[in-house]
CSV table of C-alpha atoms in Angstrom, one decimal:
chain,number,residue,atom,x,y,z
A,9,MET,CA,0.0,0.1,-0.2
A,10,ASP,CA,2.7,2.5,0.7
A,11,ASN,CA,4.3,2.1,-2.7
A,12,LEU,CA,1.0,3.1,-4.3
A,13,THR,CA,0.8,6.4,-2.2
A,14,VAL,CA,4.3,7.1,-3.0
A,15,GLY,CA,3.8,6.6,-6.8
A,16,ARG,CA,0.5,8.8,-6.6
A,17,ARG,CA,2.4,11.9,-5.4
A,18,HIS,CA,2.8,13.1,-8.9
A,19,THR,CA,-0.9,12.4,-10.1
A,20,ASN,CA,-2.5,14.2,-7.0
A,21,SER,CA,-0.4,17.3,-6.6
A,22,ARG,CA,-1.2,20.4,-8.8
A,23,LEU,CA,1.6,22.6,-9.9
A,24,PRO,CA,1.5,26.3,-10.7
A,25,PRO,CA,1.2,27.0,-14.5
A,26,GLU,CA,4.7,28.5,-14.8
A,27,VAL,CA,6.4,25.1,-13.9
A,28,ASN,CA,8.0,23.0,-16.6
A,29,ARG,CA,10.8,20.6,-17.5
A,30,ILE,CA,13.0,23.5,-18.9
A,31,LEU,CA,15.0,25.5,-16.3
A,32,PHE,CA,16.9,28.8,-17.0
A,33,VAL,CA,20.2,29.4,-14.8
A,34,ARG,CA,21.8,32.6,-14.2
A,35,ASN,CA,24.7,34.1,-12.3
A,36,LEU,CA,26.9,30.8,-13.0
A,37,PRO,CA,30.8,31.0,-12.9
A,38,PHE,CA,32.2,31.7,-16.4
A,39,LYS,CA,34.5,28.9,-16.1
A,40,ILE,CA,31.8,26.1,-14.9
A,41,THR,CA,31.5,23.1,-17.3
A,42,ALA,CA,28.5,21.0,-18.5
A,43,GLU,CA,29.9,18.1,-16.3
A,44,GLU,CA,29.9,20.1,-13.1
A,45,LEU,CA,26.2,21.2,-14.1
A,46,TYR,CA,25.1,17.5,-14.5
A,47,ASP,CA,26.8,16.8,-11.0
A,48,ILE,CA,25.0,19.8,-9.4
A,49,PHE,CA,21.5,19.3,-11.2
A,50,GLY,CA,21.6,15.7,-11.5
A,51,LYS,CA,20.8,15.1,-7.9
A,52,TYR,CA,17.4,16.0,-8.4
A,53,GLY,CA,16.6,13.7,-11.2
A,54,ALA,CA,17.3,12.5,-14.6
A,55,ILE,CA,18.6,15.3,-17.0
A,56,PHE,CA,17.6,15.4,-20.6
A,57,GLN,CA,19.9,18.1,-21.8
A,58,ILE,CA,22.0,21.0,-20.6
A,59,ARG,CA,23.0,24.0,-22.7
A,60,LEU,CA,25.6,26.1,-21.4
A,61,GLY,CA,26.0,29.8,-22.6
A,62,ASP,CA,29.2,30.2,-24.4
A,63,ARG,CA,28.8,33.5,-26.3
A,64,LYS,CA,29.8,36.5,-24.7
A,65,ASP,CA,26.1,37.8,-24.0
A,66,THR,CA,25.2,34.2,-22.6
A,67,ARG,CA,28.2,33.4,-20.5
A,68,GLY,CA,27.1,32.6,-17.0
A,69,THR,CA,23.6,31.3,-18.2
A,70,ALA,CA,22.3,27.6,-19.0
A,71,TYR,CA,19.3,25.9,-19.8
A,72,VAL,CA,18.8,22.6,-17.9
A,73,VAL,CA,16.0,20.4,-19.2
A,74,TYR,CA,14.8,17.4,-17.0
A,75,GLU,CA,13.0,14.3,-18.0
A,76,ASP,CA,10.3,15.0,-15.4
A,77,ILE,CA,8.6,18.2,-14.4
A,78,TYR,CA,8.6,17.1,-10.8
A,79,ASP,CA,12.3,16.7,-10.9
A,80,ALA,CA,12.7,20.2,-12.4
A,81,LYS,CA,10.5,21.7,-9.4
A,82,SER,CA,12.6,20.0,-6.7
A,83,ALA,CA,15.8,21.4,-8.5
A,84,VAL,CA,14.2,25.0,-8.6
A,85,ASP,CA,13.1,24.4,-4.8
A,86,HIS,CA,16.6,23.4,-3.8
A,87,LEU,CA,19.1,25.2,-5.9
A,88,SER,CA,17.8,28.7,-6.2
A,89,GLY,CA,20.3,30.6,-4.1
A,90,PHE,CA,22.8,27.7,-4.0
A,91,ASN,CA,26.5,28.9,-3.8
A,92,VAL,CA,28.6,27.7,-6.8
A,93,GLY,CA,32.1,29.1,-7.1
A,94,GLY,CA,31.3,32.1,-4.8
A,95,ARG,CA,28.1,32.9,-6.9
A,96,TYR,CA,24.6,32.4,-5.9
A,97,LEU,CA,22.5,30.7,-8.6
A,98,VAL,CA,19.3,32.1,-9.8
A,99,VAL,CA,17.3,29.1,-11.0
A,100,LEU,CA,14.0,30.1,-13.0
A,101,TYR,CA,11.4,28.1,-14.9
A,102,TYR,CA,12.0,28.8,-18.7
A,103,GLN,CA,9.0,31.1,-19.8
A,104,PRO,CA,9.2,31.9,-23.5
A,105,GLU,CA,6.2,34.2,-23.6
A,106,LYS,CA,7.7,36.2,-20.8
A,107,LEU,CA,11.1,36.6,-22.8
A,108,LYS,CA,9.1,37.7,-25.9
A,109,LYS,CA,7.1,40.4,-23.9
A,110,LYS,CA,10.4,41.7,-22.3
A,111,ALA,CA,12.2,41.6,-26.0
A,112,GLU,CA,9.1,43.6,-27.3
A,113,ALA,CA,9.1,46.2,-24.4
A,114,ASP,CA,12.9,46.6,-24.8
A,115,ARG,CA,12.3,47.1,-28.8
A,116,LYS,CA,9.6,49.6,-28.0
A,117,GLN,CA,11.6,51.6,-25.4
A,118,LYS,CA,14.5,52.0,-28.0
A,119,GLU,CA,12.0,53.1,-30.6
A,120,ILE,CA,10.6,55.8,-28.2
A,121,GLU,CA,14.3,57.1,-27.3
A,122,GLU,CA,15.1,57.3,-31.0
A,123,LEU,CA,11.9,59.5,-31.4
A,124,ARG,CA,12.6,61.8,-28.7
A,125,GLY,CA,16.1,62.3,-30.1
A,126,LEU,CA,14.5,63.3,-33.6
A,127,ILE,CA,12.1,65.5,-31.7
A,128,LYS,CA,15.0,67.3,-30.0
A,129,THR,CA,16.9,67.5,-33.2
A,130,LYS,CA,13.9,69.0,-34.9
A,131,LYS,CA,13.2,71.4,-32.1
A,132,ALA,CA,16.6,72.9,-32.2
A,133,GLN,CA,16.3,73.1,-36.2
A,134,LEU,CA,13.5,75.0,-35.6
A,135,GLU,CA,14.9,77.2,-33.0
A,136,THR,CA,17.8,78.1,-35.0
A,137,ALA,CA,15.6,78.7,-38.2
A,138,SER,CA,13.4,81.1,-36.2
A,139,GLU,CA,16.5,83.3,-35.0
């Protein structure tokens, strides 16, 4: 009977909608290897894939994909704020919709700044022309 209740923990518990198998990890030491990440994150379940950022703009980040959503939740619960190489990990659920919204907001902000610059230039031109 105990084996049945242990196996059912996954089916009876409801997870928040943002929980998924893919984790986004920030604030990693730049010199960390994929093997070290497997050692750290593998303690919480079977890992499907790890993608370590290697470009200048993605260094210090990684994506960790678990086989099971409950293993990913356990990793987030235990590893957020975990100290690795003198840095505290930021472990988040990957949310592509949120990233798209942020990218769109950044693009719009840049467009607004460009328009403000054009307005200032036009005003300066008008002021010098009226003098």
